[in-house]
mmCIF file of C-alpha atoms in Angstrom:
data_model
loop_
_atom_site.group_PDB
_atom_site.id
_atom_site.type_symbol
_atom_site.label_atom_id
_atom_site.label_comp_id
_atom_site.label_asym_id
_atom_site.label_seq_id
_atom_site.Cartn_x
_atom_site.Cartn_y
_atom_site.Cartn_z
ATOM 1 C CA UNK A 6 29.730 -7.976 3.149
ATOM 2 C CA UNK A 7 26.898 -10.296 2.282
ATOM 3 C CA UNK A 8 24.921 -8.340 -0.253
ATOM 4 C CA UNK A 9 21.988 -10.755 -0.153
ATOM 5 C CA UNK A 10 21.475 -10.459 3.607
ATOM 6 C CA UNK A 11 18.939 -7.598 3.445
ATOM 7 C CA UNK A 12 16.902 -9.566 0.929
ATOM 8 C CA UNK A 13 16.232 -12.635 3.071
ATOM 9 C CA UNK A 14 12.550 -13.239 3.639
ATOM 10 C CA UNK A 15 11.432 -10.582 1.175
ATOM 11 C CA UNK A 16 8.370 -11.457 -0.855
ATOM 12 C CA UNK A 17 7.618 -9.874 -4.186
ATOM 13 C CA UNK A 18 4.591 -7.830 -3.013
ATOM 14 C CA UNK A 19 6.667 -6.414 -0.154
ATOM 15 C CA UNK A 20 9.422 -5.437 -2.531
ATOM 16 C CA UNK A 21 7.035 -3.857 -5.025
ATOM 17 C CA UNK A 22 5.241 -1.899 -2.299
ATOM 18 C CA UNK A 23 8.463 -0.639 -0.818
ATOM 19 C CA UNK A 24 9.847 0.256 -4.237
ATOM 20 C CA UNK A 25 6.711 2.205 -5.061
ATOM 21 C CA UNK A 26 6.666 3.986 -1.709
ATOM 22 C CA UNK A 27 10.369 4.800 -1.940
ATOM 23 C CA UNK A 28 9.947 6.112 -5.478
ATOM 24 C CA UNK A 29 7.108 8.368 -4.353
ATOM 25 C CA UNK A 30 9.069 9.617 -1.351
ATOM 26 C CA UNK A 31 12.245 10.352 -3.280
ATOM 27 C CA UNK A 32 10.478 11.872 -6.277
ATOM 28 C CA UNK A 33 8.512 14.101 -3.929
ATOM 29 C CA UNK A 34 11.611 15.056 -1.952
ATOM 30 C CA UNK A 35 13.558 15.993 -5.086
ATOM 31 C CA UNK A 36 10.546 17.862 -6.355
ATOM 32 C CA UNK A 37 10.231 19.896 -3.150
ATOM 33 C CA UNK A 38 13.855 20.939 -3.419
ATOM 34 C CA UNK A 39 14.056 21.525 -7.148
ATOM 35 C CA UNK A 40 10.704 22.908 -8.284
ATOM 36 C CA UNK A 41 10.457 26.606 -9.082
ATOM 37 C CA UNK A 42 6.817 27.362 -8.439
ATOM 38 C CA UNK A 43 5.963 27.165 -4.710
ATOM 39 C CA UNK A 44 2.630 25.501 -5.484
ATOM 40 C CA UNK A 45 4.507 22.702 -7.234
ATOM 41 C CA UNK A 46 6.704 22.380 -4.175
ATOM 42 C CA UNK A 47 3.627 21.917 -2.002
ATOM 43 C CA UNK A 48 2.234 19.264 -4.330
ATOM 44 C CA UNK A 49 5.507 17.391 -4.332
ATOM 45 C CA UNK A 50 5.408 17.526 -0.540
ATOM 46 C CA UNK A 51 1.994 15.852 -0.686
ATOM 47 C CA UNK A 52 3.553 13.111 -2.843
ATOM 48 C CA UNK A 53 6.262 12.566 -0.235
ATOM 49 C CA UNK A 54 3.690 12.456 2.548
ATOM 50 C CA UNK A 55 1.680 9.821 0.731
ATOM 51 C CA UNK A 56 4.836 7.770 0.169
ATOM 52 C CA UNK A 57 5.703 7.966 3.848
ATOM 53 C CA UNK A 58 2.109 6.969 4.711
ATOM 54 C CA UNK A 59 2.510 3.851 2.537
ATOM 55 C CA UNK A 60 5.673 2.933 4.432
ATOM 56 C CA UNK A 61 3.756 3.404 7.683
ATOM 57 C CA UNK A 62 1.092 0.961 6.517
ATOM 58 C CA UNK A 63 3.785 -1.497 5.503
ATOM 59 C CA UNK A 64 5.207 -1.409 9.011
ATOM 60 C CA UNK A 65 1.963 -2.045 10.901
ATOM 61 C CA UNK A 66 1.354 1.590 11.821
ATOM 62 C CA UNK A 67 -2.003 1.930 10.135
ATOM 63 C CA UNK A 68 -3.399 4.573 12.465
ATOM 64 C CA UNK A 69 -0.343 6.749 11.953
ATOM 65 C CA UNK A 70 -0.697 6.407 8.205
ATOM 66 C CA UNK A 71 -4.266 7.670 8.388
ATOM 67 C CA UNK A 72 -3.320 10.494 10.749
ATOM 68 C CA UNK A 73 -0.387 11.413 8.516
ATOM 69 C CA UNK A 74 -2.619 11.756 5.483
ATOM 70 C CA UNK A 75 -5.348 13.619 7.336
ATOM 71 C CA UNK A 76 -3.178 15.983 9.374
ATOM 72 C CA UNK A 77 -0.080 16.450 7.239
ATOM 73 C CA UNK A 78 -1.401 16.226 3.703
ATOM 74 C CA UNK A 79 -4.874 17.409 4.542
ATOM 75 C CA UNK A 80 -4.215 20.280 6.915
ATOM 76 C CA UNK A 81 -0.576 21.334 7.003
ATOM 77 C CA UNK A 82 -0.044 21.378 3.245
ATOM 78 C CA UNK A 83 -3.383 23.150 2.803
ATOM 79 C CA UNK A 84 -2.118 25.776 5.253
ATOM 80 C CA UNK A 85 1.046 26.099 3.177
ATOM 81 C CA UNK A 86 -1.037 26.567 0.049
ATOM 82 C CA UNK A 87 -3.149 29.234 1.723
ATOM 83 C CA UNK A 88 -0.056 31.199 2.661
ATOM 84 C CA UNK A 89 1.511 30.684 -0.784
ATOM 85 C CA UNK A 90 -1.595 32.026 -2.429
ATOM 86 C CA UNK A 91 -1.805 34.875 0.042
ATOM 87 C CA UNK A 92 1.705 36.211 -0.305
ATOM 88 C CA UNK A 93 2.588 35.691 -3.884
ATOM 89 C CA UNK A 94 3.448 32.870 -6.191
ATOM 90 C CA UNK A 95 4.725 34.707 -9.162
ATOM 91 C CA UNK A 96 8.086 35.951 -8.055
ATOM 92 C CA UNK A 97 11.222 34.115 -8.993
ATOM 93 C CA UNK A 98 13.970 33.705 -6.455
ATOM 94 C CA UNK A 99 17.008 35.892 -6.785
ATOM 95 C CA UNK A 100 19.613 33.194 -7.150
ATOM 96 C CA UNK A 101 22.413 35.339 -8.491
ATOM 97 C CA UNK A 102 24.159 36.132 -5.267
ATOM 98 C CA UNK A 103 24.550 34.089 -2.109
ATOM 99 C CA UNK A 104 24.473 35.580 1.382
ATOM 100 C CA UNK A 105 27.603 33.620 2.237
ATOM 101 C CA UNK A 106 30.400 33.207 -0.245
ATOM 102 C CA UNK A 107 30.321 29.692 -1.664
ATOM 103 C CA UNK A 108 27.118 28.740 0.105
ATOM 104 C CA UNK A 109 25.818 26.524 -2.643
ATOM 105 C CA UNK A 110 28.755 24.090 -2.986
ATOM 106 C CA UNK A 111 29.142 24.048 0.780
ATOM 107 C CA UNK A 112 25.449 23.181 1.134
ATOM 108 C CA UNK A 113 25.798 20.246 -1.242
ATOM 109 C CA UNK A 114 28.920 19.015 0.549
ATOM 110 C CA UNK A 115 27.281 19.291 3.961
ATOM 111 C CA UNK A 116 24.138 17.555 2.715
ATOM 112 C CA UNK A 117 26.179 14.654 1.397
ATOM 113 C CA UNK A 118 28.054 14.484 4.680
ATOM 114 C CA UNK A 119 24.746 14.312 6.557
ATOM 115 C CA UNK A 120 23.641 11.514 4.228
ATOM 116 C CA UNK A 121 26.861 9.592 4.751
ATOM 117 C CA UNK A 122 26.658 9.908 8.521
ATOM 118 C CA UNK A 123 23.024 8.885 8.727
ATOM 119 C CA UNK A 124 23.581 5.963 6.350
ATOM 120 C CA UNK A 125 26.359 4.811 8.613
ATOM 121 C CA UNK A 126 23.832 4.727 11.448
ATOM 122 C CA UNK A 127 21.086 3.192 9.333
ATOM 123 C CA UNK A 128 22.475 -0.296 9.118
ATOM 124 C CA UNK A 129 20.260 -2.934 10.680
ATOM 125 C CA UNK A 130 22.802 -3.908 13.328
ATOM 126 C CA UNK A 131 22.296 -0.775 15.385
ATOM 127 C CA UNK A 132 18.942 -1.193 17.234
ATOM 128 C CA UNK A 133 20.220 -3.085 20.257
ATOM 129 C CA UNK A 134 17.951 -1.485 22.814
ATOM 130 C CA UNK A 135 15.511 -3.300 25.015
ATOM 131 C CA UNK A 136 12.468 -4.541 23.167
ATOM 132 C CA UNK A 137 8.911 -3.507 23.964
ATOM 133 C CA UNK A 138 9.708 -0.926 26.608
ATOM 134 C CA UNK A 139 6.384 0.855 26.191
ATOM 135 C CA UNK A 140 4.406 -2.150 25.134
ATOM 136 C CA UNK A 141 4.447 -4.474 22.143
ATOM 137 C CA UNK A 142 3.732 -3.078 18.719
ATOM 138 C CA UNK A 143 2.996 -6.360 16.978
ATOM 139 C CA UNK A 144 0.852 -9.260 18.072
ATOM 140 C CA UNK A 145 -2.772 -9.502 19.114
ATOM 141 C CA UNK A 146 -4.976 -6.452 19.241
ATOM 142 C CA UNK A 147 -5.517 -3.595 16.881
ATOM 143 C CA UNK A 148 -2.906 -0.967 16.252
ATOM 144 C CA UNK A 149 -5.246 1.818 17.361
ATOM 145 C CA UNK A 150 -5.949 0.078 20.672
ATOM 146 C CA UNK A 151 -2.291 -0.433 21.454
ATOM 147 C CA UNK A 152 -1.367 3.091 20.435
ATOM 148 C CA UNK A 153 -4.251 4.555 22.395
ATOM 149 C CA UNK A 154 -3.388 2.571 25.489
ATOM 150 C CA UNK A 155 0.201 3.753 25.228
ATOM 151 C CA UNK A 156 -0.678 7.408 24.699
ATOM 152 C CA UNK A 157 -3.248 7.521 27.481
ATOM 153 C CA UNK A 158 -1.273 5.625 30.104
ATOM 154 C CA UNK A 159 2.484 5.708 29.554
ATOM 155 C CA UNK A 160 2.571 9.019 27.696
ATOM 156 C CA UNK A 161 -0.331 10.819 29.319
ATOM 157 C CA UNK A 162 1.674 13.830 30.460
ATOM 158 C CA UNK A 163 3.103 14.556 26.985
ATOM 159 C CA UNK A 164 -0.388 14.173 25.597
ATOM 160 C CA UNK A 165 -1.776 16.808 27.955
ATOM 161 C CA UNK A 166 1.186 19.080 27.278
ATOM 162 C CA UNK A 167 0.631 18.817 23.525
ATOM 163 C CA UNK A 168 -2.994 19.796 23.970
ATOM 164 C CA UNK A 169 -1.800 22.903 25.796
ATOM 165 C CA UNK A 170 0.723 23.430 22.987
ATOM 166 C CA UNK A 171 -2.034 23.357 20.401
ATOM 167 C CA UNK A 172 -4.022 25.990 22.273
ATOM 168 C CA UNK A 173 -0.916 28.161 22.507
ATOM 169 C CA UNK A 174 -0.254 27.714 18.795
ATOM 170 C CA UNK A 175 -3.787 28.708 17.854
ATOM 171 C CA UNK A 176 -3.708 31.786 20.073
ATOM 172 C CA UNK A 177 -0.289 32.715 18.727
ATOM 173 C CA UNK A 178 -1.384 32.342 15.132
ATOM 174 C CA UNK A 179 -4.458 34.476 15.680
ATOM 175 C CA UNK A 180 -2.371 37.185 17.326
ATOM 176 C CA UNK A 181 0.284 37.062 14.591
ATOM 177 C CA UNK A 182 -2.119 37.135 11.704
ATOM 178 C CA UNK A 183 -4.334 39.817 13.100
ATOM 179 C CA UNK A 184 -3.999 43.187 11.460
ATOM 180 C CA UNK A 185 -2.909 45.679 14.096
ATOM 181 C CA UNK A 186 -5.661 48.167 14.810
ATOM 182 C CA UNK A 187 -5.236 51.563 13.211
ATOM 183 C CA UNK A 188 -2.449 50.412 10.901
ATOM 184 C CA UNK A 189 -3.454 52.687 8.071
ATOM 185 C CA UNK A 190 -6.661 51.333 6.694
ATOM 186 C CA UNK A 191 -9.978 52.493 8.030
ATOM 187 C CA UNK A 192 -12.570 50.150 9.406
ATOM 188 C CA UNK A 193 -15.373 49.723 6.890
ATOM 189 C CA UNK A 194 -18.372 51.639 8.169
ATOM 190 C CA UNK A 195 -21.455 49.741 9.110
ATOM 191 C CA UNK A 196 -23.869 51.900 7.206
ATOM 192 C CA UNK A 197 -23.531 52.460 3.489
ATOM 193 C CA UNK A 198 -22.906 55.771 1.918
ATOM 194 C CA UNK A 199 -19.977 57.626 0.486
ATOM 195 C CA UNK A 200 -17.337 55.677 2.396
ATOM 196 C CA UNK A 201 -18.575 52.219 1.434
ATOM 197 C CA UNK A 202 -16.910 52.230 -1.985
ATOM 198 C CA UNK A 203 -13.555 53.251 -0.577
ATOM 199 C CA UNK A 204 -13.107 49.803 0.991
ATOM 200 C CA UNK A 205 -12.185 47.935 -2.242
ATOM 201 C CA UNK A 206 -9.302 50.336 -2.780
ATOM 202 C CA UNK A 207 -7.768 49.289 0.495
ATOM 203 C CA UNK A 208 -8.295 45.608 -0.207
ATOM 204 C CA UNK A 209 -6.630 45.639 -3.632
ATOM 205 C CA UNK A 210 -3.114 46.234 -2.392
ATOM 206 C CA UNK B 4 4.841 -8.123 5.912
ATOM 207 C CA UNK B 5 7.675 -5.684 5.302
ATOM 208 C CA UNK B 6 11.316 -5.575 4.437
ATOM 209 C CA UNK B 7 14.223 -5.471 6.850
ATOM 210 C CA UNK B 8 14.527 -2.270 8.829
ATOM 211 C CA UNK B 9 17.681 -1.116 7.117
ATOM 212 C CA UNK B 10 15.804 -0.355 3.889
ATOM 213 C CA UNK B 11 13.409 2.018 5.628
ATOM 214 C CA UNK B 12 16.176 3.628 7.645
ATOM 215 C CA UNK B 13 18.117 4.261 4.435
ATOM 216 C CA UNK B 14 15.036 5.787 2.830
ATOM 217 C CA UNK B 15 14.569 7.983 5.882
ATOM 218 C CA UNK B 16 18.212 9.018 5.733
ATOM 219 C CA UNK B 17 17.870 9.922 2.054
ATOM 220 C CA UNK B 18 14.747 12.002 2.630
ATOM 221 C CA UNK B 19 16.405 13.744 5.584
ATOM 222 C CA UNK B 20 19.513 14.653 3.631
ATOM 223 C CA UNK B 21 17.476 15.874 0.651
ATOM 224 C CA UNK B 22 15.506 18.071 3.047
ATOM 225 C CA UNK B 23 18.684 19.346 4.671
ATOM 226 C CA UNK B 24 20.223 20.184 1.323
ATOM 227 C CA UNK B 25 17.054 21.895 0.213
ATOM 228 C CA UNK B 26 16.979 23.952 3.389
ATOM 229 C CA UNK B 27 20.501 25.150 2.713
ATOM 230 C CA UNK B 28 20.087 25.710 -1.018
ATOM 231 C CA UNK B 29 16.717 27.355 -1.430
ATOM 232 C CA UNK B 30 15.998 30.988 -0.686
ATOM 233 C CA UNK B 31 12.207 31.098 -0.679
ATOM 234 C CA UNK B 32 11.159 30.973 2.972
ATOM 235 C CA UNK B 33 8.125 28.804 2.249
ATOM 236 C CA UNK B 34 10.208 26.222 0.386
ATOM 237 C CA UNK B 35 12.677 26.199 3.273
ATOM 238 C CA UNK B 36 9.771 25.505 5.602
ATOM 239 C CA UNK B 37 8.673 22.622 3.396
ATOM 240 C CA UNK B 38 12.180 21.181 3.552
ATOM 241 C CA UNK B 39 11.924 21.265 7.339
ATOM 242 C CA UNK B 40 8.699 19.278 6.995
ATOM 243 C CA UNK B 41 10.577 16.774 4.824
ATOM 244 C CA UNK B 42 13.130 16.299 7.589
ATOM 245 C CA UNK B 43 10.374 15.823 10.157
ATOM 246 C CA UNK B 44 8.800 13.172 7.966
ATOM 247 C CA UNK B 45 12.107 11.387 7.657
ATOM 248 C CA UNK B 46 12.371 11.371 11.457
ATOM 249 C CA UNK B 47 8.818 9.981 11.692
ATOM 250 C CA UNK B 48 9.704 7.203 9.279
ATOM 251 C CA UNK B 49 12.750 6.358 11.380
ATOM 252 C CA UNK B 50 10.663 6.270 14.559
ATOM 253 C CA UNK B 51 8.126 3.893 13.033
ATOM 254 C CA UNK B 52 10.888 1.675 11.677
ATOM 255 C CA UNK B 53 12.524 1.389 15.066
ATOM 256 C CA UNK B 54 9.120 0.786 16.659
ATOM 257 C CA UNK B 55 8.805 -2.220 14.388
ATOM 258 C CA UNK B 56 12.361 -3.434 14.830
ATOM 259 C CA UNK B 57 12.263 -3.201 18.607
ATOM 260 C CA UNK B 58 8.596 -4.241 18.824
ATOM 261 C CA UNK B 59 7.820 -1.125 20.851
ATOM 262 C CA UNK B 60 4.644 0.920 20.522
ATOM 263 C CA UNK B 61 6.464 3.875 22.096
ATOM 264 C CA UNK B 62 8.001 4.700 18.749
ATOM 265 C CA UNK B 63 4.586 5.134 17.196
ATOM 266 C CA UNK B 64 3.422 7.256 20.136
ATOM 267 C CA UNK B 65 6.396 9.522 19.561
ATOM 268 C CA UNK B 66 5.392 9.899 15.915
ATOM 269 C CA UNK B 67 1.979 10.978 17.156
ATOM 270 C CA UNK B 68 3.583 13.710 19.236
ATOM 271 C CA UNK B 69 5.967 14.742 16.473
ATOM 272 C CA UNK B 70 2.942 15.192 14.206
ATOM 273 C CA UNK B 71 1.223 17.411 16.757
ATOM 274 C CA UNK B 72 4.323 19.509 17.333
ATOM 275 C CA UNK B 73 4.934 19.816 13.583
ATOM 276 C CA UNK B 74 1.390 21.032 13.058
ATOM 277 C CA UNK B 75 1.741 23.627 15.822
ATOM 278 C CA UNK B 76 5.104 24.708 14.431
ATOM 279 C CA UNK B 77 3.726 25.134 10.917
ATOM 280 C CA UNK B 78 0.828 27.209 12.226
ATOM 281 C CA UNK B 79 3.028 29.569 14.202
ATOM 282 C CA UNK B 80 5.750 29.703 11.548
ATOM 283 C CA UNK B 81 3.342 30.585 8.763
ATOM 284 C CA UNK B 82 1.743 33.171 11.026
ATOM 285 C CA UNK B 83 5.171 34.733 11.530
ATOM 286 C CA UNK B 84 5.822 34.703 7.786
ATOM 287 C CA UNK B 85 2.500 36.375 7.072
ATOM 288 C CA UNK B 86 3.148 38.977 9.777
ATOM 289 C CA UNK B 87 6.621 39.748 8.396
ATOM 290 C CA UNK B 88 5.288 39.980 4.869
ATOM 291 C CA UNK B 89 2.509 42.313 5.910
ATOM 292 C CA UNK B 90 4.883 44.541 7.825
ATOM 293 C CA UNK B 91 7.337 44.690 4.931
ATOM 294 C CA UNK B 92 4.674 45.242 2.322
ATOM 295 C CA UNK B 93 3.327 48.139 4.337
ATOM 296 C CA UNK B 94 6.765 49.706 4.693
ATOM 297 C CA UNK B 95 7.459 52.617 2.371
ATOM 298 C CA UNK B 96 9.695 51.731 -0.552
ATOM 299 C CA UNK B 97 12.961 53.527 0.160
ATOM 300 C CA UNK B 98 15.897 54.324 -2.072
ATOM 301 C CA UNK B 99 17.983 51.290 -1.136
ATOM 302 C CA UNK B 100 19.682 49.359 -3.872
ATOM 303 C CA UNK B 101 18.912 45.795 -4.765
ATOM 304 C CA UNK B 102 16.106 45.344 -2.329
ATOM 305 C CA UNK B 103 13.526 47.454 -4.089
ATOM 306 C CA UNK B 104 12.385 44.786 -6.497
ATOM 307 C CA UNK B 105 11.903 42.247 -3.755
ATOM 308 C CA UNK B 106 9.961 44.336 -1.302
ATOM 309 C CA UNK B 107 6.671 42.789 -0.495
ATOM 310 C CA UNK B 108 7.740 39.262 -1.385
ATOM 311 C CA UNK B 109 9.069 36.517 0.822
ATOM 312 C CA UNK B 110 11.740 35.349 -1.575
ATOM 313 C CA UNK B 111 15.253 35.905 -0.413
ATOM 314 C CA UNK B 112 15.239 35.513 3.332
ATOM 315 C CA UNK B 113 18.269 37.785 3.252
ATOM 316 C CA UNK B 114 16.104 40.760 2.457
ATOM 317 C CA UNK B 115 13.757 40.228 5.364
ATOM 318 C CA UNK B 116 15.925 42.165 7.777
ATOM 319 C CA UNK B 117 14.413 45.213 9.352
#
């Protein structure tokens, strides 16, 4: 096996950028798995997302890098942090007993098997498909223009379906997060009076 | 501009397997959800790498859709977690063993039955 083959045509700035991005991604990934405090897990996830965004920029997917930072790190992780703050940060996990006997060693073995299988598929010799099926990614024109043309012509139906999916997700989230009416806490009365100072008791649960 | 595709595919594979191991090892439901997001990011990285290697913008379009679906999934999943937590926190604390200390928290997915 020619060990120098992957390094042909690599310039020093490319190598430094990739090394930095890979370090961020892997440090963030290990941090998500190993940190104890859920807020730290969320922050390590942000580190991974930024690392992945750097690799997107390196591979001429600038729009996706911006969308990744804005949507993933700026909205999804914020949503995670809201829920973490809402439902408790200060409890430690009960790690003494496993639901399945020997789950932990089996999990490590299976994870390593997944890594071995995917690494087997990750060698550069595998992408033998037809090039530029949906349009060229490199070449003249901006990345946003090419991506937009592809989404709005070739992939228009999935685009419309995802817009419907987003509406469904919003409606579903509102329904799920809504307190059911009459579930044991009274509605705060509109006028003040004797019942107005009972409301804080219900809120501090 | 960038290294050979195999480097990025290996990085994606590593992130995916770390996420998979974290999903199997951790018990806090929110951390498990974050490991799922790690795996989705690894898949996105693989899509963009193949889009570059095959010179196909379709790979980047798919990342666009994966991002949208991941956002919708996180919204609904966190809504479910909040709903389960609220329902369990409102349940009266019974005399069962071992689960009393964890009532009202989302640690230990195992104790979220019923």
